[in-house]
Amino acid sequence: MILGQISYLDCLVFLFFLAPQLLLNVNIFELIACVLNAVPFVFIQLPYQLCYERYYISKPQRSPFVQQASVFQDLVIRIVRYAFAFIPAKIGRVFFSKGVALPFLRFRMLRHGYLRSPLTWREVTLRIPYKAKAVGLWVTVEESERPDLVIYYCHGGGFSMGSTYFYLEFLLAWLTILREAGWRNPAIFALEYTLVPDEKYPTQLDQTVAGYDHVCHIIKNPSRICLAGDSAGATLQLSLLLHLSKSSHPGKRLPGFATLISPWATLVTPKNRNTPSDYLNADSLHLYGRQYAGTARNLKEALVSPGMCKDREWWMRACPSEGFCFMYGSEEVFGPEVRDLIALLRRSGCAVRVREEPGQVHAWPVVSLFLADTAAERTKGLRDLTKVISQAINLEHAQIDGV
């Protein structure tokens, strides 16, 4: 199930679902202050900046993203950039919550002629002894059959925002493309980890480990597992690999592959700098990173901030059997750290595939699915990921073995 581009009508309906959730979950005075603070941006800065960069200056002077973006894409990214920098996370998390995202997805499905989804999903509760429980979404084609591939996904959002339901349309589209590529019964398990400041490290890592154990229990063969995630979710997957490779966990086998979209490799570093194109804000990111770590000492720990790990032998032990694939935009805040991590992994002996998309922003495969103009552009990132996974985990062998 692959839906069309987000429209202006979709934006209005999203606001319709968002408004009551904000009133229910946010202090009314904080909400009013947030709205009033946004008024100058919405009515003065936004139209001025949009018109100035798109129509007044020459194309070579525009930011790389604006040079290739439509007016709608440019408008949305500018709004998201403001929100990430100036709207508190406790308000921002409501935008991505189940109460907003799920009815919005239902509306988009109805607008595209789907009364119900051709794919199934259900919530799964993970019990972690002596620790906070975790929830995940199990998304599959045929519930009664054993999957031949499981994508284990962790969503992004700076550890402070995001939900599996906000990513559900992305995951459903990915599952559809996997089926088109020849996988018999692919499945996706998406982890709903606890956000900060409700919990901090190591809770989210414990939940990520529990999610991996759950997936291993279902598919039995870890070589048929592909770790995946974007931004902070990709950070958790890198931390998971480092955790699994520790000598104290010899019984836990590594997955077959890992596809990481715009990973937040090092949580706090001067290399995370704002760019004219990207919608992320380095100061906000560093605030969320410190909240997740809990202490300054933890920020230097590899299991918290994987980019801090410079031990090549540890990375080699942590490498999935078929290696990594990294996808990120050339203009994103995390670009320098992602490139450094890729270089380190290659020096460590890991097989690494890379797709740096020119002129693109953070988590571009996710962004493109919702904002790109044509069907080919919307699914470009997902089709590239699917192709790489099918080559790495070997779709032909899966078909022969019937797993």
Coordinates of C-alpha atoms in Angstrom, one line a residue:
M1 CA 0.0 0.0 0.0
I2 CA 1.7 3.1 -1.2
L3 CA -0.3 6.3 -0.9
G4 CA 0.2 9.6 -2.8
Q5 CA 1.9 12.8 -1.9
I6 CA 0.8 14.8 1.1
S7 CA -1.6 17.5 -0.1
Y8 CA -2.7 20.8 1.3
L9 CA -6.0 19.1 2.2
D10 CA -4.0 16.5 4.2
C11 CA -2.3 19.3 6.1
L12 CA -5.7 20.8 7.1
V13 CA -7.0 17.4 8.2
F14 CA -3.8 16.8 10.2
L15 CA -4.4 20.1 12.0
F16 CA -7.9 19.0 12.7
F17 CA -6.7 15.8 14.4
L18 CA -3.9 17.7 16.1
A19 CA -5.9 20.5 17.8
P20 CA -7.8 18.3 20.3
Q21 CA -4.7 16.3 21.2
L22 CA -2.8 19.5 22.0
L23 CA -5.6 20.7 24.2
L24 CA -5.7 17.3 26.0
N25 CA -2.0 16.9 26.5
V26 CA -0.4 20.4 26.8
N27 CA -0.9 23.0 29.4
I28 CA -3.2 25.7 27.9
F29 CA -0.9 28.6 28.9
E30 CA 2.2 26.9 27.4
L31 CA 0.2 26.2 24.3
I32 CA -1.0 29.8 24.0
A33 CA 2.6 31.1 24.5
C34 CA 3.9 28.7 21.8
V35 CA 1.2 29.9 19.3
L36 CA 1.9 33.6 20.1
N37 CA 5.6 33.1 19.7
A38 CA 5.0 31.5 16.2
V39 CA 2.9 34.4 14.9
P40 CA 5.8 36.6 13.7
F41 CA 7.4 33.6 11.9
V42 CA 4.2 32.5 10.2
F43 CA 3.0 35.9 9.0
I44 CA 6.3 37.7 8.5
Q45 CA 9.5 35.6 8.5
L46 CA 8.2 32.6 6.6
P47 CA 6.6 34.4 3.6
Y48 CA 9.6 36.8 3.4
Q49 CA 12.2 34.1 3.5
L50 CA 10.3 31.8 1.1
C51 CA 9.8 34.6 -1.5
Y52 CA 13.3 36.0 -1.1
E53 CA 15.2 32.7 -1.6
R54 CA 12.9 31.3 -4.3
Y55 CA 12.2 34.3 -6.4
Y56 CA 14.7 37.2 -5.6
I57 CA 18.1 35.6 -5.6
S58 CA 19.6 33.5 -8.4
K59 CA 19.4 29.8 -8.3
P60 CA 23.2 29.2 -7.6
Q61 CA 22.8 31.4 -4.5
R62 CA 20.0 29.3 -3.1
S63 CA 20.6 26.5 -0.7
P64 CA 21.1 23.1 -2.3
F65 CA 17.8 21.7 -1.1
V66 CA 15.8 24.8 -2.3
Q67 CA 17.4 24.5 -5.7
Q68 CA 15.6 21.2 -6.3
A69 CA 12.5 21.5 -4.1
S70 CA 9.0 22.4 -5.1
V71 CA 7.3 25.3 -3.3
F72 CA 5.3 22.9 -1.2
Q73 CA 8.4 20.9 -0.2
D74 CA 10.3 24.2 0.6
L75 CA 7.4 25.5 2.7
V76 CA 7.0 22.3 4.8
I77 CA 10.8 22.0 5.5
R78 CA 10.9 25.7 6.6
I79 CA 8.0 25.1 9.0
V80 CA 9.6 21.9 10.4
R81 CA 12.9 23.8 10.8
Y82 CA 11.2 26.4 12.9
A83 CA 9.3 23.8 14.9
F84 CA 12.5 21.8 15.7
A85 CA 14.3 24.9 16.9
F86 CA 11.6 26.7 18.8
I87 CA 8.7 24.4 19.8
P88 CA 9.4 22.5 23.1
A89 CA 9.6 18.7 22.7
K90 CA 6.7 18.1 25.1
I91 CA 4.5 20.0 22.6
G92 CA 6.3 18.6 19.5
R93 CA 5.8 15.0 20.6
V94 CA 2.0 15.4 20.3
F95 CA 2.4 16.0 16.6
F96 CA 3.8 12.5 16.2
S97 CA 1.6 10.7 18.7
K98 CA -0.7 7.8 18.0
G99 CA -3.7 10.0 18.7
V100 CA -2.9 12.2 15.8
A101 CA -0.9 9.9 13.4
L102 CA -3.3 6.9 13.3
P103 CA -6.6 8.8 12.4
F104 CA -4.6 10.8 9.9
L105 CA -3.4 7.6 8.3
R106 CA -6.9 6.3 8.2
F107 CA -8.0 9.5 6.5
R108 CA -5.3 9.2 3.9
M109 CA -6.1 5.6 3.2
L110 CA -9.8 6.5 2.7
R111 CA -8.8 9.4 0.4
H112 CA -6.9 6.8 -1.7
G113 CA -9.7 4.3 -1.8
Y114 CA -8.7 2.0 1.1
L115 CA -11.5 1.2 3.5
R116 CA -9.0 -1.1 5.3
S117 CA -5.3 -1.9 4.9
P118 CA -4.3 -4.8 2.7
L119 CA -1.5 -5.4 5.2
T120 CA -2.0 -6.2 8.9
W121 CA -0.5 -4.7 12.0
R122 CA -0.9 -5.3 15.7
E123 CA 0.6 -4.0 18.9
V124 CA 3.0 -6.3 20.9
T125 CA 4.0 -5.8 24.5
L126 CA 7.5 -6.7 25.5
R127 CA 8.1 -7.6 29.1
I128 CA 11.6 -6.7 30.5
P129 CA 12.3 -8.1 33.9
Y130 CA 12.7 -5.4 36.6
K131 CA 12.5 -2.7 33.9
A132 CA 9.9 -0.6 32.1
K133 CA 8.0 -2.5 29.5
A134 CA 8.2 -1.7 25.8
V135 CA 5.6 -1.8 23.0
G136 CA 6.1 -2.5 19.3
L137 CA 4.1 -2.8 16.1
W138 CA 4.2 -6.1 14.2
V139 CA 3.5 -5.4 10.6
T140 CA 3.2 -8.3 8.1
V141 CA 1.5 -9.6 5.0
E142 CA 0.4 -13.0 6.3
E143 CA 0.1 -13.3 10.0
S144 CA -0.2 -17.1 10.0
E145 CA 3.0 -17.8 8.1
R146 CA 6.6 -17.5 9.3
P147 CA 8.3 -14.5 7.7
D148 CA 11.3 -15.0 5.4
L149 CA 12.6 -11.5 6.3
V150 CA 12.1 -9.3 9.3
I151 CA 13.0 -5.6 9.3
Y152 CA 13.6 -4.5 12.9
Y153 CA 12.9 -0.7 12.9
C154 CA 13.6 2.0 15.5
H155 CA 12.0 5.4 14.7
G156 CA 13.7 8.8 15.0
G157 CA 12.8 11.9 16.8
G158 CA 15.8 12.9 18.9
F159 CA 14.8 10.4 21.6
S160 CA 12.1 13.0 22.7
M161 CA 9.5 12.8 19.9
G162 CA 8.2 10.3 17.4
S163 CA 6.1 7.1 17.4
T164 CA 5.7 3.9 15.4
Y165 CA 2.3 5.1 14.3
F166 CA 3.8 8.3 12.8
Y167 CA 6.0 6.0 10.7
L168 CA 3.4 3.4 9.9
E169 CA 2.6 4.7 6.4
F170 CA 6.4 4.6 5.7
L171 CA 6.6 1.0 7.0
L172 CA 3.5 -0.1 5.0
A173 CA 5.0 1.3 1.9
W174 CA 8.3 -0.5 2.6
L175 CA 6.5 -3.8 3.2
T176 CA 4.7 -3.4 -0.1
I177 CA 7.9 -2.8 -2.0
L178 CA 9.6 -5.8 -0.3
R179 CA 6.7 -7.9 -1.6
E180 CA 7.1 -6.5 -5.1
A181 CA 10.8 -7.3 -4.9
G182 CA 10.0 -11.0 -4.4
W183 CA 10.0 -11.6 -0.7
R184 CA 7.3 -14.1 0.1
N185 CA 6.2 -12.9 3.6
P186 CA 8.3 -10.0 4.8
A187 CA 7.5 -8.5 8.2
I188 CA 8.5 -5.4 10.1
F189 CA 8.8 -5.0 13.9
A190 CA 8.8 -1.4 14.9
L191 CA 9.8 -0.6 18.5
E192 CA 7.9 2.0 20.5
Y193 CA 10.7 2.9 23.0
T194 CA 10.1 5.3 25.9
L195 CA 10.9 8.9 25.1
V196 CA 12.9 11.3 27.2
P197 CA 12.5 12.9 29.7
D198 CA 10.1 10.1 30.8
E199 CA 13.1 7.7 30.8
K200 CA 16.7 8.0 29.9
Y201 CA 19.6 5.7 29.1
P202 CA 19.8 2.7 29.6
T203 CA 16.0 2.2 29.4
Q204 CA 15.8 2.7 25.6
L205 CA 18.8 0.4 24.9
D206 CA 17.2 -2.3 27.2
Q207 CA 14.0 -2.0 25.2
T208 CA 15.9 -2.2 21.9
V209 CA 17.6 -5.4 23.1
A210 CA 14.2 -6.8 24.2
G211 CA 12.8 -6.0 20.7
Y212 CA 15.7 -7.9 19.1
D213 CA 15.1 -10.9 21.3
H214 CA 11.5 -10.9 20.3
V215 CA 12.3 -10.8 16.6
C216 CA 14.9 -13.6 17.0
H217 CA 12.3 -15.7 18.8
I218 CA 9.9 -15.3 15.8
I219 CA 12.2 -15.8 12.9
K220 CA 14.7 -18.2 14.6
N221 CA 17.5 -17.4 12.1
P222 CA 19.1 -14.0 12.9
S223 CA 20.7 -13.9 9.4
R224 CA 17.2 -13.1 8.1
I225 CA 17.0 -10.0 10.3
C226 CA 17.8 -6.6 9.0
L227 CA 18.2 -3.8 11.6
A228 CA 16.9 -0.5 10.4
G229 CA 16.2 2.9 11.8
D230 CA 16.5 6.6 11.2
S231 CA 18.2 9.4 13.3
A232 CA 18.0 8.5 17.0
G233 CA 16.5 5.1 16.1
A234 CA 19.6 4.4 14.0
T235 CA 21.7 5.3 17.0
L236 CA 19.9 2.7 19.1
Q237 CA 20.6 0.1 16.5
L238 CA 24.3 0.9 16.5
S239 CA 24.2 0.7 20.3
L240 CA 22.4 -2.6 20.0
L241 CA 25.2 -4.0 17.8
L242 CA 27.9 -2.9 20.1
H243 CA 26.0 -4.4 23.0
L244 CA 25.4 -7.7 21.3
S245 CA 29.1 -8.0 20.5
K246 CA 30.3 -7.6 24.0
S247 CA 32.0 -10.7 25.4
S248 CA 29.5 -10.9 28.2
H249 CA 26.7 -11.7 25.6
P250 CA 28.2 -14.7 23.6
G251 CA 24.8 -16.4 23.1
K252 CA 23.2 -13.5 21.2
R253 CA 23.9 -13.8 17.5
L254 CA 24.2 -10.7 15.3
P255 CA 21.7 -9.9 12.5
G256 CA 22.3 -10.4 8.8
F257 CA 22.4 -6.8 7.8
A258 CA 21.8 -3.2 9.0
T259 CA 20.3 -0.3 7.0
L260 CA 20.7 3.0 8.8
I261 CA 19.1 6.3 7.6
S262 CA 20.9 9.4 8.8
P263 CA 22.2 8.0 12.1
W264 CA 22.9 10.3 15.0
A265 CA 26.4 8.8 15.4
T266 CA 27.8 11.2 18.1
L267 CA 25.2 12.8 20.3
V268 CA 27.1 16.0 21.2
T269 CA 29.9 17.2 19.0
P270 CA 30.9 20.5 17.3
K271 CA 30.7 18.7 14.0
N272 CA 26.9 18.7 14.3
R273 CA 26.3 22.1 12.8
N274 CA 23.3 23.7 11.2
T275 CA 23.2 23.9 7.4
P276 CA 21.1 26.2 5.2
S277 CA 19.2 23.2 3.8
D278 CA 18.5 20.9 6.7
Y279 CA 15.6 21.2 9.1
L280 CA 17.5 19.9 12.2
N281 CA 18.8 22.3 14.8
A282 CA 22.1 21.4 16.5
D283 CA 21.4 23.2 19.8
S284 CA 18.1 21.3 20.1
L285 CA 19.8 18.0 19.3
H286 CA 22.5 18.5 21.9
L287 CA 19.8 19.3 24.5
Y288 CA 17.9 16.0 23.6
G289 CA 21.2 14.1 23.5
R290 CA 22.1 15.3 27.0
Q291 CA 18.7 14.4 28.3
Y292 CA 19.0 10.9 26.9
A293 CA 22.5 10.3 28.2
G294 CA 21.6 11.6 31.7
T295 CA 25.1 12.5 32.7
A296 CA 28.1 14.1 31.0
R297 CA 30.1 10.9 31.6
N298 CA 27.6 8.8 29.7
L299 CA 28.0 11.1 26.7
K300 CA 31.5 9.6 26.3
E301 CA 30.2 6.0 26.5
A302 CA 30.1 4.0 23.2
L303 CA 26.7 2.4 24.1
V304 CA 25.2 5.8 24.5
S305 CA 26.9 7.7 21.7
P306 CA 28.3 5.1 19.2
G307 CA 30.4 7.5 17.4
M308 CA 32.6 7.7 20.5
C309 CA 33.7 4.2 19.9
K310 CA 37.0 4.2 18.1
D311 CA 37.9 0.6 18.8
R312 CA 38.2 -1.1 15.4
E313 CA 38.1 -4.6 16.9
W314 CA 34.9 -3.9 18.7
W315 CA 33.3 -2.5 15.6
M316 CA 34.4 -5.6 13.6
R317 CA 32.8 -7.9 16.2
A318 CA 29.7 -5.7 16.1
C319 CA 29.4 -5.8 12.3
P320 CA 26.4 -7.7 10.9
S321 CA 27.3 -10.7 8.9
E322 CA 26.6 -8.9 5.6
G323 CA 27.6 -5.5 6.8
F324 CA 25.9 -2.1 6.7
C325 CA 24.1 0.3 4.4
F326 CA 24.0 4.0 5.2
M327 CA 21.6 6.5 3.6
Y328 CA 21.8 10.2 4.4
G329 CA 21.5 13.6 2.7
S330 CA 24.6 15.6 1.7
E331 CA 23.2 18.7 3.4
E332 CA 22.2 17.4 6.8
V333 CA 23.5 18.3 10.2
F334 CA 24.8 14.8 10.9
G335 CA 26.7 14.6 7.6
P336 CA 30.3 15.0 8.9
E337 CA 29.9 12.5 11.7
V338 CA 28.2 10.0 9.5
R339 CA 31.1 10.2 7.0
D340 CA 33.6 9.7 9.9
L341 CA 31.7 6.6 11.1
I342 CA 31.6 5.1 7.6
A343 CA 35.4 5.6 7.2
L344 CA 36.0 4.0 10.6
L345 CA 33.8 1.0 9.9
R346 CA 35.6 0.5 6.6
R347 CA 39.0 0.7 8.3
S348 CA 37.7 -1.9 10.8
G349 CA 37.0 -4.3 8.0
C350 CA 33.2 -4.0 7.8
A351 CA 31.4 -4.2 4.5
V352 CA 29.7 -0.8 4.1
R353 CA 27.4 0.4 1.3
V354 CA 26.7 4.1 1.1
R355 CA 24.1 6.3 -0.5
E356 CA 24.7 10.1 0.1
E357 CA 21.9 11.8 -1.7
P358 CA 23.0 15.2 -3.3
G359 CA 21.2 18.2 -2.0
Q360 CA 19.0 16.3 0.4
V361 CA 18.2 16.7 4.0
H362 CA 18.0 14.5 7.1
A363 CA 16.2 11.2 6.8
W364 CA 15.5 11.9 3.1
P365 CA 13.9 8.5 2.3
V366 CA 11.2 9.2 4.9
V367 CA 10.8 12.9 3.9
S368 CA 10.6 12.0 0.2
L369 CA 7.8 9.5 0.7
F370 CA 5.5 12.2 2.1
L371 CA 6.6 15.2 0.1
A372 CA 8.1 14.2 -3.3
D373 CA 6.0 15.0 -6.4
T374 CA 6.1 11.8 -8.3
A375 CA 5.6 8.1 -7.3
A376 CA 9.2 7.3 -8.5
E377 CA 10.7 10.1 -6.3
R378 CA 8.5 9.2 -3.3
T379 CA 9.7 5.5 -3.3
K380 CA 13.2 6.1 -4.5
G381 CA 14.8 5.6 -1.1
L382 CA 12.7 2.6 -0.1
R383 CA 13.4 0.9 -3.4
D384 CA 17.1 1.5 -3.1
L385 CA 17.0 0.1 0.5
T386 CA 15.0 -2.9 -0.6
K387 CA 17.5 -3.7 -3.5
V388 CA 20.5 -3.5 -1.1
I389 CA 18.7 -5.8 1.5
S390 CA 17.8 -8.3 -1.2
Q391 CA 21.4 -8.5 -2.4
A392 CA 22.9 -8.6 1.1
I393 CA 20.6 -11.2 2.7
N394 CA 20.2 -13.0 -0.6
L395 CA 16.6 -13.2 -1.7
E396 CA 17.3 -16.1 -4.1
H397 CA 18.5 -18.3 -1.3
A398 CA 15.5 -17.4 0.8
Q399 CA 13.2 -18.5 -2.1
I400 CA 15.1 -21.8 -2.6
D401 CA 15.2 -22.6 1.1
G402 CA 11.6 -21.6 1.7
V403 CA 12.4 -19.7 4.9

